[in-house]
């Protein structure tokens, strides 16, 4: 009598597999262009198994946002900035590391959070709130690092919140342009622009212009 093959019961593994497939599909094709049927076929699961973990497509998308997109921001941005010697060094290191990785990869798919935000922010209020929370945490981590630098005696003229907002905005915009041009060099160009700005409370001043004004005053 033939022995029956023992079925492996791994609900967490199945859930991770569904998230892997959904994350890849949403980044490559977009949320609206990815059908549940295609996701189930790629993951090799039944509708019942999918709905056990994610009752709706919206629930699946929220899980991708809250678990995968948030983790990508934490790994790519928040952890490196916190570990850096200063906020500016952390920001510079992230831009350079991402540009180098994209050049090695050979193509630019874009920022995972940015891609989802472009498609889903106006589609559903729950999506918008979940995405906004990640952006807020990203900005807060950079601003907190600037404040830590100030407590250590540096960044005396920098507004932490403005610097954080600009760093996130420059990176997000740079990734969108790099994706369109398929050129990771855009990130390095945008980094140069960011580094040439001094953000003080109530002011946004180009370093070169500020030096020229200082020389004129001295003379």
mmCIF file of C-alpha atoms in Angstrom:
data_model
loop_
_atom_site.group_PDB
_atom_site.id
_atom_site.type_symbol
_atom_site.label_atom_id
_atom_site.label_comp_id
_atom_site.label_asym_id
_atom_site.label_seq_id
_atom_site.Cartn_x
_atom_site.Cartn_y
_atom_site.Cartn_z
ATOM 1 C CA UNK A 1 0.000 0.000 0.000
ATOM 2 C CA UNK A 2 1.468 3.321 -1.082
ATOM 3 C CA UNK A 3 2.311 5.765 1.679
ATOM 4 C CA UNK A 4 0.511 9.112 1.445
ATOM 5 C CA UNK A 5 2.750 12.117 1.210
ATOM 6 C CA UNK A 6 2.548 14.114 4.400
ATOM 7 C CA UNK A 7 1.162 17.568 3.762
ATOM 8 C CA UNK A 8 3.200 20.365 5.262
ATOM 9 C CA UNK A 9 1.175 22.858 7.251
ATOM 10 C CA UNK A 10 3.035 26.172 7.153
ATOM 11 C CA UNK A 11 0.534 29.033 7.306
ATOM 12 C CA UNK A 12 3.182 31.658 8.042
ATOM 13 C CA UNK A 13 5.291 30.465 5.146
ATOM 14 C CA UNK A 14 2.260 30.655 2.876
ATOM 15 C CA UNK A 15 1.472 34.157 4.085
ATOM 16 C CA UNK A 16 5.037 35.270 3.373
ATOM 17 C CA UNK A 17 4.859 33.738 -0.087
ATOM 18 C CA UNK A 18 1.663 35.628 -0.883
ATOM 19 C CA UNK A 19 3.238 38.869 0.350
ATOM 20 C CA UNK A 20 6.350 38.196 -1.750
ATOM 21 C CA UNK A 21 4.251 37.695 -4.867
ATOM 22 C CA UNK A 22 2.007 40.687 -4.177
ATOM 23 C CA UNK A 23 4.921 42.992 -3.397
ATOM 24 C CA UNK A 24 6.660 42.034 -6.637
ATOM 25 C CA UNK A 25 3.475 42.384 -8.706
ATOM 26 C CA UNK A 26 2.473 45.745 -7.224
ATOM 27 C CA UNK A 27 5.934 47.157 -7.930
ATOM 28 C CA UNK A 28 6.224 45.702 -11.424
ATOM 29 C CA UNK A 29 2.654 46.170 -12.712
ATOM 30 C CA UNK A 30 0.819 48.174 -10.078
ATOM 31 C CA UNK A 31 -1.963 47.331 -7.646
ATOM 32 C CA UNK A 32 -4.852 47.859 -10.055
ATOM 33 C CA UNK A 33 -3.253 45.813 -12.843
ATOM 34 C CA UNK A 34 -2.556 42.830 -10.554
ATOM 35 C CA UNK A 35 -5.546 40.518 -10.298
ATOM 36 C CA UNK A 36 -6.091 38.161 -7.392
ATOM 37 C CA UNK A 37 -6.263 35.298 -9.891
ATOM 38 C CA UNK A 38 -2.783 36.110 -11.189
ATOM 39 C CA UNK A 39 -1.437 36.449 -7.655
ATOM 40 C CA UNK A 40 -2.901 33.082 -6.632
ATOM 41 C CA UNK A 41 -1.492 31.378 -9.730
ATOM 42 C CA UNK A 42 1.970 32.809 -9.158
ATOM 43 C CA UNK A 43 1.942 31.932 -5.465
ATOM 44 C CA UNK A 44 0.520 28.473 -6.191
ATOM 45 C CA UNK A 45 -2.329 28.726 -3.702
ATOM 46 C CA UNK A 46 -6.100 28.401 -3.747
ATOM 47 C CA UNK A 47 -8.612 31.174 -3.256
ATOM 48 C CA UNK A 48 -9.512 29.756 0.131
ATOM 49 C CA UNK A 49 -5.912 29.838 1.292
ATOM 50 C CA UNK A 50 -5.483 33.417 0.064
ATOM 51 C CA UNK A 51 -8.648 34.663 1.726
ATOM 52 C CA UNK A 52 -7.733 32.935 4.969
ATOM 53 C CA UNK A 53 -4.803 35.320 5.325
ATOM 54 C CA UNK A 54 -6.105 38.289 3.322
ATOM 55 C CA UNK A 55 -9.909 38.490 3.108
ATOM 56 C CA UNK A 56 -9.758 41.192 0.418
ATOM 57 C CA UNK A 57 -7.321 42.600 -2.108
ATOM 58 C CA UNK A 58 -7.302 45.791 -0.057
ATOM 59 C CA UNK A 59 -6.220 43.853 3.037
ATOM 60 C CA UNK A 60 -3.387 42.350 1.025
ATOM 61 C CA UNK A 61 -2.292 45.777 -0.222
ATOM 62 C CA UNK A 62 -2.360 47.211 3.296
ATOM 63 C CA UNK A 63 -0.153 44.353 4.468
ATOM 64 C CA UNK A 64 2.300 45.070 1.645
ATOM 65 C CA UNK A 65 2.366 48.756 2.634
ATOM 66 C CA UNK A 66 2.610 48.255 6.391
ATOM 67 C CA UNK A 67 5.007 45.316 6.367
ATOM 68 C CA UNK A 68 7.037 45.419 3.179
ATOM 69 C CA UNK A 69 7.176 49.114 2.200
ATOM 70 C CA UNK A 70 7.733 50.150 5.812
ATOM 71 C CA UNK A 71 10.500 47.547 6.170
ATOM 72 C CA UNK A 72 12.170 48.822 2.986
ATOM 73 C CA UNK A 73 12.260 52.380 4.358
ATOM 74 C CA UNK A 74 13.577 51.110 7.688
ATOM 75 C CA UNK A 75 16.350 49.087 6.054
ATOM 76 C CA UNK A 76 17.311 51.542 3.326
ATOM 77 C CA UNK A 77 16.949 54.820 5.201
ATOM 78 C CA UNK A 78 16.124 54.831 8.889
ATOM 79 C CA UNK A 79 18.665 52.299 10.160
ATOM 80 C CA UNK A 80 21.597 53.735 8.133
ATOM 81 C CA UNK A 81 20.812 57.311 9.166
ATOM 82 C CA UNK A 82 20.602 56.353 12.839
ATOM 83 C CA UNK A 83 23.905 54.476 12.605
ATOM 84 C CA UNK A 84 25.731 57.260 10.750
ATOM 85 C CA UNK A 85 28.109 59.705 12.370
ATOM 86 C CA UNK A 86 25.732 62.557 11.493
ATOM 87 C CA UNK A 87 22.436 63.136 9.730
ATOM 88 C CA UNK A 88 24.120 64.611 6.670
ATOM 89 C CA UNK A 89 26.580 61.727 6.461
ATOM 90 C CA UNK A 90 23.695 59.292 6.763
ATOM 91 C CA UNK A 91 21.717 60.966 3.988
ATOM 92 C CA UNK A 92 24.782 61.097 1.745
ATOM 93 C CA UNK A 93 25.544 57.423 2.386
ATOM 94 C CA UNK A 94 22.003 56.361 1.515
ATOM 95 C CA UNK A 95 21.952 58.278 -1.772
ATOM 96 C CA UNK A 96 25.339 56.847 -2.748
ATOM 97 C CA UNK A 97 24.458 53.293 -1.701
ATOM 98 C CA UNK A 98 21.165 53.298 -3.573
ATOM 99 C CA UNK A 99 22.741 54.785 -6.709
ATOM 100 C CA UNK A 100 25.502 52.165 -6.636
ATOM 101 C CA UNK A 101 23.013 49.332 -6.158
ATOM 102 C CA UNK A 102 20.826 50.547 -9.019
ATOM 103 C CA UNK A 103 23.850 50.797 -11.296
ATOM 104 C CA UNK A 104 24.849 47.259 -10.366
ATOM 105 C CA UNK A 105 21.269 46.095 -10.929
ATOM 106 C CA UNK A 106 21.104 47.697 -14.349
ATOM 107 C CA UNK A 107 17.611 49.157 -14.119
ATOM 108 C CA UNK A 108 15.560 51.457 -11.880
ATOM 109 C CA UNK A 109 12.161 50.305 -10.655
ATOM 110 C CA UNK A 110 11.734 53.240 -8.296
ATOM 111 C CA UNK A 111 11.190 53.686 -4.579
ATOM 112 C CA UNK A 112 8.721 51.025 -3.349
ATOM 113 C CA UNK A 113 6.969 53.488 -1.066
ATOM 114 C CA UNK A 114 6.877 56.163 -3.727
ATOM 115 C CA UNK A 115 5.449 53.794 -6.332
ATOM 116 C CA UNK A 116 2.618 52.768 -4.031
ATOM 117 C CA UNK A 117 1.978 56.344 -2.948
ATOM 118 C CA UNK A 118 1.632 57.540 -6.541
ATOM 119 C CA UNK A 119 -0.963 54.894 -7.327
ATOM 120 C CA UNK A 120 -2.881 54.456 -4.097
ATOM 121 C CA UNK A 121 -2.906 57.715 -2.115
ATOM 122 C CA UNK A 122 -6.063 58.979 -3.827
ATOM 123 C CA UNK A 123 -7.636 55.556 -4.298
ATOM 124 C CA UNK A 124 -8.567 54.885 -0.683
ATOM 125 C CA UNK A 125 -8.330 56.762 2.623
ATOM 126 C CA UNK A 126 -6.881 53.755 4.461
ATOM 127 C CA UNK A 127 -4.123 53.444 1.885
ATOM 128 C CA UNK A 128 -3.371 57.142 2.176
ATOM 129 C CA UNK A 129 -3.114 57.035 5.978
ATOM 130 C CA UNK A 130 -0.893 53.943 5.961
ATOM 131 C CA UNK A 131 1.443 55.507 3.388
ATOM 132 C CA UNK A 132 1.498 58.867 5.190
ATOM 133 C CA UNK A 133 2.474 57.144 8.443
ATOM 134 C CA UNK A 134 5.554 55.649 6.791
ATOM 135 C CA UNK A 135 6.588 58.977 5.288
ATOM 136 C CA UNK A 136 6.105 60.616 8.695
ATOM 137 C CA UNK A 137 8.284 58.024 10.423
ATOM 138 C CA UNK A 138 10.964 58.441 7.766
ATOM 139 C CA UNK A 139 11.047 62.216 8.209
ATOM 140 C CA UNK A 140 10.970 61.891 11.999
ATOM 141 C CA UNK A 141 14.013 59.596 12.020
ATOM 142 C CA UNK A 142 16.081 62.085 10.000
ATOM 143 C CA UNK A 143 14.917 65.057 12.066
ATOM 144 C CA UNK A 144 15.718 63.217 15.304
ATOM 145 C CA UNK A 145 19.223 62.520 14.011
ATOM 146 C CA UNK A 146 19.709 66.229 13.277
ATOM 147 C CA UNK A 147 18.565 67.046 16.826
ATOM 148 C CA UNK A 148 21.055 64.520 18.183
ATOM 149 C CA UNK A 149 23.768 66.211 16.120
ATOM 150 C CA UNK A 150 22.770 69.562 17.598
ATOM 151 C CA UNK A 151 22.973 68.199 21.121
ATOM 152 C CA UNK A 152 26.495 67.067 20.271
ATOM 153 C CA UNK A 153 27.393 70.575 19.128
ATOM 154 C CA UNK A 154 26.798 70.363 15.378
ATOM 155 C CA UNK A 155 24.160 71.551 12.894
ATOM 156 C CA UNK A 156 23.570 74.728 14.865
ATOM 157 C CA UNK A 157 21.898 76.548 12.000
ATOM 158 C CA UNK A 158 19.796 73.697 10.635
ATOM 159 C CA UNK A 159 16.061 73.332 11.120
ATOM 160 C CA UNK A 160 15.669 69.557 11.757
ATOM 161 C CA UNK A 161 12.148 69.222 10.399
ATOM 162 C CA UNK A 162 12.836 71.240 7.265
ATOM 163 C CA UNK A 163 16.019 69.315 6.546
ATOM 164 C CA UNK A 164 14.192 66.003 6.994
ATOM 165 C CA UNK A 165 11.298 67.052 4.761
ATOM 166 C CA UNK A 166 13.662 68.227 2.044
ATOM 167 C CA UNK A 167 15.820 65.085 2.206
ATOM 168 C CA UNK A 168 12.772 62.846 1.787
ATOM 169 C CA UNK A 169 11.331 65.023 -0.971
ATOM 170 C CA UNK A 170 14.622 65.196 -2.894
ATOM 171 C CA UNK A 171 15.114 61.430 -2.672
ATOM 172 C CA UNK A 172 11.528 60.670 -3.687
ATOM 173 C CA UNK A 173 11.709 63.045 -6.627
ATOM 174 C CA UNK A 174 15.137 61.795 -7.648
ATOM 175 C CA UNK A 175 13.926 58.205 -7.657
ATOM 176 C CA UNK A 176 10.947 59.134 -9.821
ATOM 177 C CA UNK A 177 13.210 60.908 -12.313
ATOM 178 C CA UNK A 178 15.758 58.088 -12.240
ATOM 179 C CA UNK A 179 12.966 55.594 -12.929
ATOM 180 C CA UNK A 180 11.722 57.632 -15.891
ATOM 181 C CA UNK A 181 15.213 58.158 -17.322
ATOM 182 C CA UNK A 182 16.487 54.721 -16.244
ATOM 183 C CA UNK A 183 19.556 56.540 -14.975
ATOM 184 C CA UNK A 184 20.706 56.172 -11.373
ATOM 185 C CA UNK A 185 23.052 59.133 -11.855
ATOM 186 C CA UNK A 186 20.078 61.411 -11.210
ATOM 187 C CA UNK A 187 20.359 60.531 -7.523
ATOM 188 C CA UNK A 188 23.914 61.817 -7.358
ATOM 189 C CA UNK A 189 22.963 65.046 -9.108
ATOM 190 C CA UNK A 190 20.094 65.632 -6.680
ATOM 191 C CA UNK A 191 22.366 64.839 -3.741
ATOM 192 C CA UNK A 192 24.739 67.604 -4.874
ATOM 193 C CA UNK A 193 21.847 70.052 -4.900
ATOM 194 C CA UNK A 194 20.750 68.983 -1.432
ATOM 195 C CA UNK A 195 24.269 69.332 -0.038
ATOM 196 C CA UNK A 196 24.557 72.867 -1.406
ATOM 197 C CA UNK A 197 21.617 74.060 0.668
ATOM 198 C CA UNK A 198 21.704 75.272 4.257
ATOM 199 C CA UNK A 199 18.346 75.001 6.006
ATOM 200 C CA UNK A 200 17.946 77.464 8.843
ATOM 201 C CA UNK A 201 14.737 78.426 10.636
ATOM 202 C CA UNK A 202 12.808 80.618 8.202
ATOM 203 C CA UNK A 203 15.559 80.523 5.551
ATOM 204 C CA UNK A 204 16.667 78.395 2.642
ATOM 205 C CA UNK A 205 20.069 79.577 1.446
ATOM 206 C CA UNK A 206 22.457 78.249 -1.179
ATOM 207 C CA UNK A 207 25.937 77.727 0.279
ATOM 208 C CA UNK A 208 27.681 79.353 -2.659
ATOM 209 C CA UNK A 209 25.514 82.458 -2.519
ATOM 210 C CA UNK A 210 25.991 82.699 1.251
ATOM 211 C CA UNK A 211 29.787 82.568 0.865
ATOM 212 C CA UNK A 212 29.718 85.315 -1.775
ATOM 213 C CA UNK A 213 27.660 87.557 0.500
ATOM 214 C CA UNK A 214 30.043 86.892 3.380
ATOM 215 C CA UNK A 215 33.061 87.870 1.241
ATOM 216 C CA UNK A 216 31.344 91.097 0.204
ATOM 217 C CA UNK A 217 30.646 91.998 3.820
ATOM 218 C CA UNK A 218 34.266 91.313 4.807
ATOM 219 C CA UNK A 219 35.570 93.508 1.994
#
